[in-house]
Amino acid sequence: GAVVSQHPSWVICKSGTSVKIECRSLDFQATTMFWYRQFPKQSLMLMATSNEGSKATYEQGVEKDKFLINHASLTLSTLTVTSAHPEDSSFYICSGSGTSISYEQYFGPGTRLTVT
Amino acid sequence: SQQGEEDPQALSIQEGENATMNCSYKTSINNLQWYRQNSGRGLVHLILIRSNEREKHSGRLRVTLDTSKKSSSLLITASRAADTASYFCATEPPGRRALTFGSGTRLQVQP
């Protein structure tokens, strides 16, 4: 299957700072990328869907000004957590889809964010 | 919001036994998928079953789908210690590209 990478795999930051997480499709062009958040021992919750070259679509309850998503190329999407707070500590997972067949999503390994 | 629930939330069995996990969902779907997640890691796609299918097999995995009851089950036969992980069902509602995940089942296989 296709490969998606995330960087960094884990990050610790201080409250009030911003953190950028990168999601890259390594061997395919991801026209759509999805960002999920997962709290400990819980399921994945979709945060936003981004299509290359256009603005992301955020799920209800997700603050678009806090979680900035950029999908400027077919192989890279970034999620920036602005003014992070301890409650933003979570596991962030991205996935990419390169076809119109939406079930073909390939997941990254995730990024563990800890805000102190 | 989550599409549905999975049960049991946690399951502990001995190596060699079968493990069955159930998933219920709320809306109509195009397909249902099962994923596996090792602790603190990303997702591994296991199997997809389309809305017009009732049963599907892949190796030691058997998935059933009952669209009238909006439910699915995942059976892992002859379990191994390496099967220890969390298992999630995920649905794709018509008209949406994103997946909606169930609450997950944490499976522990004792060697």
Short mmCIF file of C-alpha atoms in Angstrom, two decimals:
data_model
loop_
_atom_site.label_atom_id
_atom_site.label_comp_id
_atom_site.label_asym_id
_atom_site.label_seq_id
_atom_site.Cartn_x
_atom_site.Cartn_y
_atom_site.Cartn_z
CA GLY A 1 0.00 0.00 0.00
CA ALA A 2 0.89 3.66 -0.21
CA VAL A 3 2.99 5.27 2.51
CA VAL A 4 2.25 8.35 4.57
CA SER A 5 4.77 9.82 6.97
CA GLN A 6 4.35 12.30 9.79
CA HIS A 7 6.90 14.55 11.39
CA PRO A 8 7.63 14.85 14.19
CA SER A 9 6.59 11.55 15.74
CA TRP A 10 6.40 13.23 19.11
CA VAL A 11 6.75 16.78 20.38
CA ILE A 12 6.68 18.49 23.74
CA CYS A 13 5.97 22.20 23.84
CA LYS A 14 5.17 24.86 26.38
CA SER A 15 1.73 26.30 26.82
CA GLY A 16 1.16 29.27 24.54
CA THR A 17 3.53 28.22 21.79
CA SER A 18 2.63 26.93 18.34
CA VAL A 19 3.48 23.55 16.92
CA LYS A 20 3.52 22.43 13.30
CA ILE A 21 2.96 18.82 12.29
CA GLU A 22 3.75 17.65 8.77
CA CYS A 23 2.01 14.90 6.86
CA ARG A 24 3.59 13.66 3.67
CA SER A 25 2.48 11.14 1.07
CA LEU A 26 5.70 9.47 -0.01
CA ASP A 27 4.75 7.50 -3.08
CA PHE A 28 1.43 8.90 -4.25
CA GLN A 29 -0.26 12.21 -4.76
CA ALA A 30 -2.77 12.90 -2.03
CA THR A 31 -5.49 15.10 -3.43
CA THR A 32 -7.28 14.90 -0.11
CA MET A 33 -5.85 14.68 3.36
CA PHE A 34 -7.66 14.12 6.61
CA TRP A 35 -6.59 15.08 10.12
CA TYR A 36 -7.76 13.12 13.12
CA ARG A 37 -7.24 13.54 16.85
CA GLN A 38 -7.16 10.71 19.34
CA PHE A 39 -7.21 11.12 23.11
CA PRO A 40 -5.84 8.30 25.29
CA LYS A 41 -7.89 5.12 25.11
CA GLN A 42 -10.41 6.80 22.86
CA SER A 43 -11.29 6.58 19.22
CA LEU A 44 -10.16 8.77 16.34
CA MET A 45 -12.16 11.93 15.81
CA LEU A 46 -12.06 13.67 12.46
CA MET A 47 -10.89 17.25 12.77
CA ALA A 48 -10.80 18.45 9.18
CA THR A 49 -10.63 17.49 5.56
CA SER A 50 -8.33 19.33 3.19
CA ASN A 51 -8.14 19.26 -0.57
CA GLU A 52 -4.96 20.36 -2.30
CA GLY A 53 -5.02 24.03 -3.11
CA SER A 54 -8.22 24.88 -1.27
CA LYS A 55 -9.29 25.71 2.27
CA ALA A 56 -9.84 22.92 4.73
CA THR A 57 -13.30 21.89 5.86
CA TYR A 58 -13.47 21.65 9.62
CA GLU A 59 -15.75 19.43 11.64
CA GLN A 60 -18.22 20.97 14.04
CA GLY A 61 -16.56 22.03 17.25
CA VAL A 62 -13.04 22.25 15.79
CA GLU A 63 -11.65 25.79 15.89
CA LYS A 64 -10.23 26.62 12.50
CA ASP A 65 -8.23 29.55 13.89
CA LYS A 66 -6.57 27.29 16.42
CA PHE A 67 -5.86 24.34 14.16
CA LEU A 68 -4.46 25.78 10.96
CA ILE A 69 -4.32 23.36 8.07
CA ASN A 70 -2.38 23.97 4.89
CA HIS A 71 -2.43 21.60 1.92
CA ALA A 72 -0.33 23.49 -0.57
CA SER A 73 0.97 20.53 -2.54
CA LEU A 74 -0.16 17.06 -3.51
CA THR A 75 2.32 15.46 -1.14
CA LEU A 76 2.29 17.70 1.92
CA SER A 77 -0.26 18.89 4.41
CA THR A 78 0.54 20.66 7.66
CA LEU A 79 -1.41 21.09 10.86
CA THR A 80 -0.37 23.96 13.09
CA VAL A 81 -1.68 24.02 16.63
CA THR A 82 -1.58 27.67 17.60
CA SER A 83 -1.25 28.88 21.18
CA ALA A 84 -1.26 25.34 22.43
CA HIS A 85 -2.71 24.49 25.83
CA PRO A 86 -2.44 21.32 27.89
CA GLU A 87 -5.91 20.23 26.74
CA ASP A 88 -4.54 20.10 23.17
CA SER A 89 -2.25 17.27 24.22
CA SER A 90 -3.27 14.36 22.05
CA PHE A 91 -2.28 11.96 19.31
CA TYR A 92 -2.73 13.53 15.89
CA ILE A 93 -3.05 11.24 12.88
CA CYS A 94 -3.29 12.21 9.24
CA SER A 95 -4.39 10.18 6.27
CA GLY A 96 -4.16 10.74 2.56
CA SER A 97 -6.33 9.76 -0.34
CA GLY A 98 -5.22 9.97 -3.91
CA THR A 99 -8.26 8.77 -5.75
CA SER A 100 -11.90 9.50 -5.97
CA ILE A 101 -12.52 6.15 -4.29
CA SER A 102 -12.70 7.55 -0.80
CA TYR A 103 -12.13 4.34 1.10
CA GLU A 104 -8.55 4.28 -0.13
CA GLN A 105 -7.12 6.24 2.76
CA TYR A 106 -3.58 5.66 3.92
CA PHE A 107 -2.76 6.60 7.48
CA GLY A 108 0.38 8.15 8.88
CA PRO A 109 2.01 6.80 12.06
CA GLY A 110 0.73 9.68 14.18
CA THR A 111 2.28 12.50 16.19
CA ARG A 112 2.13 12.59 19.97
CA LEU A 113 1.77 16.19 21.20
CA THR A 114 2.32 17.00 24.86
CA VAL A 115 1.75 20.57 26.00
CA THR A 116 3.22 21.43 29.39
CA SER B 1 -19.01 12.72 16.43
CA GLN B 2 -18.47 9.00 16.55
CA GLN B 3 -20.58 6.93 14.23
CA GLY B 4 -21.24 4.19 16.70
CA GLU B 5 -20.16 1.88 19.41
CA GLU B 6 -18.10 -1.24 19.61
CA ASP B 7 -18.35 -3.98 22.13
CA PRO B 8 -16.81 -5.25 24.12
CA GLN B 9 -14.67 -2.27 25.06
CA ALA B 10 -12.00 -4.67 26.23
CA LEU B 11 -11.45 -8.37 25.61
CA SER B 12 -8.87 -10.70 27.12
CA ILE B 13 -8.42 -14.19 25.74
CA GLN B 14 -5.84 -16.97 25.63
CA GLU B 15 -3.68 -17.63 22.62
CA GLY B 16 -5.45 -20.00 20.21
CA GLU B 17 -8.94 -18.85 21.13
CA ASN B 18 -11.17 -16.89 18.81
CA ALA B 19 -11.93 -13.22 19.38
CA THR B 20 -15.17 -11.58 18.30
CA MET B 21 -15.73 -7.84 18.25
CA ASN B 22 -18.95 -6.09 17.34
CA CYS B 23 -19.60 -2.69 15.85
CA SER B 24 -22.85 -0.78 15.55
CA TYR B 25 -23.37 2.33 13.49
CA LYS B 26 -26.10 4.89 13.07
CA THR B 27 -26.48 6.01 9.47
CA SER B 28 -26.51 4.38 6.06
CA ILE B 29 -23.09 3.53 4.70
CA ASN B 30 -21.22 2.81 1.49
CA ASN B 31 -18.83 0.44 3.18
CA LEU B 32 -17.42 -0.51 6.56
CA GLN B 33 -13.78 -1.08 7.34
CA TRP B 34 -11.86 -2.56 10.22
CA TYR B 35 -8.54 -1.18 11.40
CA ARG B 36 -5.99 -2.28 13.92
CA GLN B 37 -3.90 0.03 16.10
CA ASN B 38 -1.00 -1.03 18.26
CA SER B 39 -0.54 1.13 21.34
CA GLY B 40 0.59 4.61 20.42
CA ARG B 41 0.95 3.76 16.76
CA GLY B 42 -0.85 4.47 13.52
CA LEU B 43 -3.65 2.51 11.92
CA VAL B 44 -3.35 -0.63 9.86
CA HIS B 45 -6.15 -1.39 7.43
CA LEU B 46 -7.45 -4.93 7.89
CA ILE B 47 -10.46 -5.44 5.70
CA LEU B 48 -13.27 -3.61 3.89
CA ILE B 49 -16.78 -4.88 3.36
CA ARG B 50 -19.17 -3.12 1.04
CA SER B 51 -22.77 -2.38 1.92
CA ASN B 52 -24.03 -5.03 -0.52
CA GLU B 53 -21.84 -7.75 1.00
CA ARG B 54 -22.76 -9.86 4.01
CA GLU B 55 -19.54 -11.67 4.79
CA LYS B 56 -15.90 -11.44 3.88
CA HIS B 57 -12.79 -13.40 4.77
CA SER B 58 -9.13 -12.52 4.81
CA GLY B 59 -6.74 -15.03 6.33
CA ARG B 60 -7.73 -15.47 9.98
CA LEU B 61 -10.21 -12.60 9.76
CA ARG B 62 -13.91 -12.95 9.12
CA VAL B 63 -16.14 -9.91 8.87
CA THR B 64 -19.92 -9.86 8.69
CA LEU B 65 -22.21 -6.97 7.92
CA ASP B 66 -25.92 -6.68 8.66
CA THR B 67 -27.17 -3.42 7.19
CA SER B 68 -30.70 -4.01 8.49
CA LYS B 69 -29.33 -3.99 12.04
CA LYS B 70 -26.58 -1.50 11.24
CA SER B 71 -24.00 -3.78 12.75
CA SER B 72 -20.81 -5.61 11.87
CA SER B 73 -18.61 -8.16 13.56
CA LEU B 74 -14.94 -9.00 13.28
CA LEU B 75 -13.83 -12.51 14.15
CA ILE B 76 -10.15 -13.32 14.59
CA THR B 77 -9.60 -17.06 14.65
CA ALA B 78 -6.75 -18.87 16.37
CA SER B 79 -5.54 -15.70 18.02
CA ARG B 80 -1.89 -15.00 18.67
CA ALA B 81 -0.16 -12.81 21.22
CA ALA B 82 0.82 -10.54 18.32
CA ASP B 83 -2.87 -9.82 17.72
CA THR B 84 -2.91 -7.76 20.92
CA ALA B 85 -4.03 -4.29 19.82
CA SER B 86 -7.04 -2.01 19.59
CA TYR B 87 -9.49 -2.69 16.80
CA PHE B 88 -11.72 -0.04 15.28
CA CYS B 89 -14.52 -0.19 12.79
CA ALA B 90 -14.90 2.78 10.47
CA THR B 91 -17.75 3.72 8.21
CA GLU B 92 -18.04 5.86 5.16
CA PRO B 93 -21.45 7.49 4.94
CA PRO B 94 -22.77 8.25 1.44
CA GLY B 95 -21.67 11.64 0.20
CA ARG B 96 -18.77 11.95 2.62
CA ARG B 97 -15.17 11.06 2.02
CA ALA B 98 -14.05 11.01 5.62
CA LEU B 99 -14.22 7.96 7.84
CA THR B 100 -16.14 7.87 11.08
CA PHE B 101 -14.64 5.55 13.66
CA GLY B 102 -16.25 3.42 16.32
CA SER B 103 -15.18 3.51 19.93
CA GLY B 104 -12.81 0.56 19.56
CA THR B 105 -12.17 -2.76 21.27
CA ARG B 106 -8.92 -3.33 23.15
CA LEU B 107 -7.91 -6.94 22.63
CA GLN B 108 -5.37 -8.63 24.88
CA VAL B 109 -4.18 -12.09 23.85
CA GLN B 110 -2.42 -13.90 26.64
CA PRO B 111 0.44 -16.19 25.55
#
